[in-house]
mmCIF file of N, CA and C in Angstrom:
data_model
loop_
_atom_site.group_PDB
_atom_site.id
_atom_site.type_symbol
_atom_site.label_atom_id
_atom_site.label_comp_id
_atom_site.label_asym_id
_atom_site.label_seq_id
_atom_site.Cartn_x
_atom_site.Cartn_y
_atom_site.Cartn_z
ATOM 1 N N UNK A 93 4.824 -2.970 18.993
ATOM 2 C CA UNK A 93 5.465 -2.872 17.693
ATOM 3 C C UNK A 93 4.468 -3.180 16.572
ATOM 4 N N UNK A 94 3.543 -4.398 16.771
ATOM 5 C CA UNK A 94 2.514 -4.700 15.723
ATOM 6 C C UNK A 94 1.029 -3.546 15.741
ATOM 7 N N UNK A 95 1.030 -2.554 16.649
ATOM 8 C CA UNK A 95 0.402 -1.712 16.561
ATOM 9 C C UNK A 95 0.569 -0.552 15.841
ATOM 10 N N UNK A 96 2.496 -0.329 15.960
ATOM 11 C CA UNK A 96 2.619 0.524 15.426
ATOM 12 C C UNK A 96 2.828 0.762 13.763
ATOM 13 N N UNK A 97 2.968 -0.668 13.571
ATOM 14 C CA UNK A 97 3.237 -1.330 12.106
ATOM 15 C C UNK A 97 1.713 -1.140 11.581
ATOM 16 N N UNK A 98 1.226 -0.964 12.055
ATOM 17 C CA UNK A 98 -0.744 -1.074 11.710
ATOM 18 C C UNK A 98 -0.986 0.178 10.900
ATOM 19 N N UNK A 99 -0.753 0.997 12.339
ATOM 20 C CA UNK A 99 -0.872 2.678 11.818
ATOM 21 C C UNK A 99 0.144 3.139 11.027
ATOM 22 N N UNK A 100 1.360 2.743 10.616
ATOM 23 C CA UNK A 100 2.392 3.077 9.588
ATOM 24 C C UNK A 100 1.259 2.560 8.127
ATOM 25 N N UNK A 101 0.662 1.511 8.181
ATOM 26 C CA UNK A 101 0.752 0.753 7.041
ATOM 27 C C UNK A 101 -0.746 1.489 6.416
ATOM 28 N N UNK A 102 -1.412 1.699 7.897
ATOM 29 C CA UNK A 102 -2.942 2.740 7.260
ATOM 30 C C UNK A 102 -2.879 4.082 6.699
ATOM 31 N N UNK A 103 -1.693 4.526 7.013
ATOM 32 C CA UNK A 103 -1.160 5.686 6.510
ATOM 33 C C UNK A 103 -0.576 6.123 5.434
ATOM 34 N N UNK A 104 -0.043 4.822 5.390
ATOM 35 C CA UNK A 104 0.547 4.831 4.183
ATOM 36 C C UNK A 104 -0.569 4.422 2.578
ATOM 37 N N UNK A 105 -1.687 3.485 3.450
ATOM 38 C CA UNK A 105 -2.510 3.013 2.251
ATOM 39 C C UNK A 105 -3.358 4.329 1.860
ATOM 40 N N UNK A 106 -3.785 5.362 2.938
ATOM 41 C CA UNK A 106 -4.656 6.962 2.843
ATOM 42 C C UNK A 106 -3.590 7.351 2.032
ATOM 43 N N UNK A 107 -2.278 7.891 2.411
ATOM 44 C CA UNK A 107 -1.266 8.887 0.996
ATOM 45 C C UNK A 107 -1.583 7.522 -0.002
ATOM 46 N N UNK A 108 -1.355 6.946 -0.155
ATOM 47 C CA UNK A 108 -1.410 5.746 -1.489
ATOM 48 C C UNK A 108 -2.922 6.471 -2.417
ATOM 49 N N UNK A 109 -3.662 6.791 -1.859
ATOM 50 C CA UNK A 109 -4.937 7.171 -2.204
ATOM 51 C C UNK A 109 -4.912 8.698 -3.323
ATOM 52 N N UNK A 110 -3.540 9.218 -2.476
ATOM 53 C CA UNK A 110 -3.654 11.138 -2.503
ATOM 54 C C UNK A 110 -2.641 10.965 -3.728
ATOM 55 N N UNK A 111 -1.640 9.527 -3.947
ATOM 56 C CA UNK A 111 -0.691 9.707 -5.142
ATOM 57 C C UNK A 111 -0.354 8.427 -5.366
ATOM 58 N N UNK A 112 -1.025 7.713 -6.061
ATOM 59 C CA UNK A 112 -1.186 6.555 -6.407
ATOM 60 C C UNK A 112 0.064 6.391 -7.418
ATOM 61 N N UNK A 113 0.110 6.899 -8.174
ATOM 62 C CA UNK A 113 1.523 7.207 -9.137
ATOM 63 C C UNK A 113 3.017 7.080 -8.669
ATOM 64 N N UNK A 114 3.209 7.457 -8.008
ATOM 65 C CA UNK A 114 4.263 7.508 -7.500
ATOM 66 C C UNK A 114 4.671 6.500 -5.851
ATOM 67 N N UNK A 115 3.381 6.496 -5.360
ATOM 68 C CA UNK A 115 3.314 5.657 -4.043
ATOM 69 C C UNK A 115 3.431 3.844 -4.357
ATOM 70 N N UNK A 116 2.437 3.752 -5.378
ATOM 71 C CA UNK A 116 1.960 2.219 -5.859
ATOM 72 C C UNK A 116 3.136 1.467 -6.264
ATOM 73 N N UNK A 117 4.180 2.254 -6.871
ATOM 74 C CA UNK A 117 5.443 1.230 -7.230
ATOM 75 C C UNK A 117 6.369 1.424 -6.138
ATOM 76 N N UNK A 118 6.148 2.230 -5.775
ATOM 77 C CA UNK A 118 7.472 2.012 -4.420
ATOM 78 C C UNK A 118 6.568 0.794 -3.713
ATOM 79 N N UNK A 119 5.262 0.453 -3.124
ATOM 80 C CA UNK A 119 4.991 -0.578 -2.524
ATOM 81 C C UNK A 119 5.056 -1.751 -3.289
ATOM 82 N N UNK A 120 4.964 -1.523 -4.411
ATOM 83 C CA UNK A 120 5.245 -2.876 -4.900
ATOM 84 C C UNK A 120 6.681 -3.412 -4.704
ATOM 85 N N UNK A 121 7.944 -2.426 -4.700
ATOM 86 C CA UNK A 121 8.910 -2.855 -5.050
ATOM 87 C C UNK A 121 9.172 -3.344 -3.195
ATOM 88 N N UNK A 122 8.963 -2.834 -2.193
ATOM 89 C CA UNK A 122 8.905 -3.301 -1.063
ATOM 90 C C UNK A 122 8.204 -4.710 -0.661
ATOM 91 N N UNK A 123 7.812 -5.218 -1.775
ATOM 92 C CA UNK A 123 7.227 -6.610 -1.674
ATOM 93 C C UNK A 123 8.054 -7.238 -1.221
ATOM 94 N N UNK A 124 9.194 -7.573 -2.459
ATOM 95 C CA UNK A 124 10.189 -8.113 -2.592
ATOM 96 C C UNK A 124 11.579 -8.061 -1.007
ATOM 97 N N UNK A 125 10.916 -7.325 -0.341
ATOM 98 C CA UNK A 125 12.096 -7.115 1.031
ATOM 99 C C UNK A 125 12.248 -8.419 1.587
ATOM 100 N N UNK A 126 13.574 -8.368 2.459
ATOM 101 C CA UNK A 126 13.802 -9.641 2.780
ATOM 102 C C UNK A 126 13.164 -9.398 4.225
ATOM 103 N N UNK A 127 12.868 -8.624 4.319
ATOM 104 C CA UNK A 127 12.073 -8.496 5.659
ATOM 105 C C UNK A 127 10.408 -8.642 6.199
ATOM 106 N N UNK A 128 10.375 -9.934 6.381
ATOM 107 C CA UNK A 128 9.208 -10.038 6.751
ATOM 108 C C UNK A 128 8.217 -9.175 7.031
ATOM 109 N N UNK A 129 8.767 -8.508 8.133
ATOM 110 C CA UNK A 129 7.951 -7.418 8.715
ATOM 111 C C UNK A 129 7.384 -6.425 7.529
ATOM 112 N N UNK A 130 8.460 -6.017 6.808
ATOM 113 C CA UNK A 130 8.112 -4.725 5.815
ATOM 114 C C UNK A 130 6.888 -5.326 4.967
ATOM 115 N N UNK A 131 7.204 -6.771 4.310
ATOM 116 C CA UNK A 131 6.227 -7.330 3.972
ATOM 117 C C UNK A 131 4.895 -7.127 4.269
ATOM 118 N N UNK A 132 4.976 -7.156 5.338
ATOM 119 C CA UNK A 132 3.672 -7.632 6.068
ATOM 120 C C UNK A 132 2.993 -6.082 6.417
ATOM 121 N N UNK A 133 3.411 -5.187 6.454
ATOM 122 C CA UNK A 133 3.084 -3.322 6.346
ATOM 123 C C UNK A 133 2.389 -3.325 4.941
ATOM 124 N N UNK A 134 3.158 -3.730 3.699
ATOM 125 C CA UNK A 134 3.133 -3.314 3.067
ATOM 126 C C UNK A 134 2.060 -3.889 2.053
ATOM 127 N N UNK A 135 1.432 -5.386 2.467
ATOM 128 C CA UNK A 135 -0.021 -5.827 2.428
ATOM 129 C C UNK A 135 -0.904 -5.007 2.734
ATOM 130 N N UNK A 136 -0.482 -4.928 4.773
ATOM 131 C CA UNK A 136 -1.478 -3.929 5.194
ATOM 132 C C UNK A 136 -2.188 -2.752 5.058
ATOM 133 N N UNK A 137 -0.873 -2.126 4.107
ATOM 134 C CA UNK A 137 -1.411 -0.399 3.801
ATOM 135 C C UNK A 137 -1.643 -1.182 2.135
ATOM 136 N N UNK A 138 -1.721 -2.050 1.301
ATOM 137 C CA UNK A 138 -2.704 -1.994 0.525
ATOM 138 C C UNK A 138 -4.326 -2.486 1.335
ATOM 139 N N UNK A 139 -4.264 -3.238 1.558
ATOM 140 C CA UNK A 139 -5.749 -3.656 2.534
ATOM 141 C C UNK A 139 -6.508 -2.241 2.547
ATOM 142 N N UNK A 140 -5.645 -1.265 3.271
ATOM 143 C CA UNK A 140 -6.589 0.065 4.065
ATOM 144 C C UNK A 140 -6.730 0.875 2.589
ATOM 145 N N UNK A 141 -5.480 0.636 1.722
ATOM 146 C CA UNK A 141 -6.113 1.200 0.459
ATOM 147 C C UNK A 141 -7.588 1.035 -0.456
ATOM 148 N N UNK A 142 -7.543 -0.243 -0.426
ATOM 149 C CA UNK A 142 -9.029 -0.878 -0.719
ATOM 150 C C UNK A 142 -9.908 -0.617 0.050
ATOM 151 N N UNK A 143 -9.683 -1.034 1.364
ATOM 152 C CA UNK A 143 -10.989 -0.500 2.066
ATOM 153 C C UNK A 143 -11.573 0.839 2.155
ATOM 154 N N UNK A 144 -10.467 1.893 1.680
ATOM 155 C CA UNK A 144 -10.733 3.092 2.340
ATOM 156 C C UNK A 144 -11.937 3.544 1.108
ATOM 157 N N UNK A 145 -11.283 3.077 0.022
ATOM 158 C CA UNK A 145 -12.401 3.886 -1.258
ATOM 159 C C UNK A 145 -11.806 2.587 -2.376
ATOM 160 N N UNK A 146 -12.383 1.642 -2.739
ATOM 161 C CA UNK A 146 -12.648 0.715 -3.526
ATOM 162 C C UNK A 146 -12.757 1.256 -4.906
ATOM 163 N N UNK A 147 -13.597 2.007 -5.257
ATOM 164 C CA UNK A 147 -14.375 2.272 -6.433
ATOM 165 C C UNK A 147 -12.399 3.185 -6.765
ATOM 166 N N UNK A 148 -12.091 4.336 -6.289
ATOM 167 C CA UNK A 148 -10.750 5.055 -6.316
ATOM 168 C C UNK A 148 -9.331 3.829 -6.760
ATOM 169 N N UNK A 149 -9.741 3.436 -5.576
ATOM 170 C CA UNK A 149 -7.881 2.316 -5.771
ATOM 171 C C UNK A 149 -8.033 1.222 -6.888
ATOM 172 N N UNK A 150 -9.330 0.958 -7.475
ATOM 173 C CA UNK A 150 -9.297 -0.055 -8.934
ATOM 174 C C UNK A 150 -8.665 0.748 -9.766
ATOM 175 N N UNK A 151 -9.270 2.074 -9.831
ATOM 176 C CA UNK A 151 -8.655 2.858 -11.122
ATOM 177 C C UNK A 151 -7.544 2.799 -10.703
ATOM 178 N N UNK A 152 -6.842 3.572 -9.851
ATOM 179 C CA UNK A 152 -5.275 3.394 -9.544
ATOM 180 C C UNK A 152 -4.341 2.404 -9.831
ATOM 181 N N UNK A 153 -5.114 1.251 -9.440
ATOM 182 C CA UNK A 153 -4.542 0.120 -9.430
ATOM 183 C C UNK A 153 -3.944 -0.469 -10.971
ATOM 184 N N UNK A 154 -5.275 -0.010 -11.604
ATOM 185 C CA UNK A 154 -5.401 -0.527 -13.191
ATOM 186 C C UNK A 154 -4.351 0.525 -14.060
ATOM 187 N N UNK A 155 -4.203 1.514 -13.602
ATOM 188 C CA UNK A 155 -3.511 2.637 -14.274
ATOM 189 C C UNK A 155 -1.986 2.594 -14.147
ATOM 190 N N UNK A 156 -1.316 1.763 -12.433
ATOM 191 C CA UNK A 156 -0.359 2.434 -12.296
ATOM 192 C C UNK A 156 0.507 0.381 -11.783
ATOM 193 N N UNK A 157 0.033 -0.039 -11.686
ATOM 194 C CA UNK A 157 0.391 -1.793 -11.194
ATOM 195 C C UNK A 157 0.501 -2.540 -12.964
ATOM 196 N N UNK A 158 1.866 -2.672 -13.204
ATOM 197 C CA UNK A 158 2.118 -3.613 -14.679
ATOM 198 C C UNK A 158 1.225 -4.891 -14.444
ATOM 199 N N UNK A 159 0.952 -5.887 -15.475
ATOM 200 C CA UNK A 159 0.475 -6.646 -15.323
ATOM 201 C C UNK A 159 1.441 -7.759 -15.851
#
């Protein structure tokens, strides 16, 4: 199950990449779940977002995350 939560969450951080706009607030708003688990995906596929292209997901980040 924690494997498959891995590859959901890397997948999700690569599309996060392809539509940052529209992807970035739905994960944010999944923060807030009462579900641990989703939580914990939804770190993960930011993680793979950063890692995947750094220099890409700042701009995103800065453009589309309120402060």
């Amino acid at each position: 199950e924690e494997g498959t939560r891995n590859v959901v969450a890397e997948c999700l951080g690569k599309l996060t990449l392809i539509d940052p706009a529209s992807l970035l607030p739905r994960l944010q708003e999944s923060l807030v779940s009462e579900s641990a688990l989703m939580r914990t995906t939804v770190v993960t596929a930011v993680k793979f977002t950063i890692s995947d292209q750094v220099t890409k997901c700042v701009t995103c980040c800065i453009t589309n995350i309120p402060y």
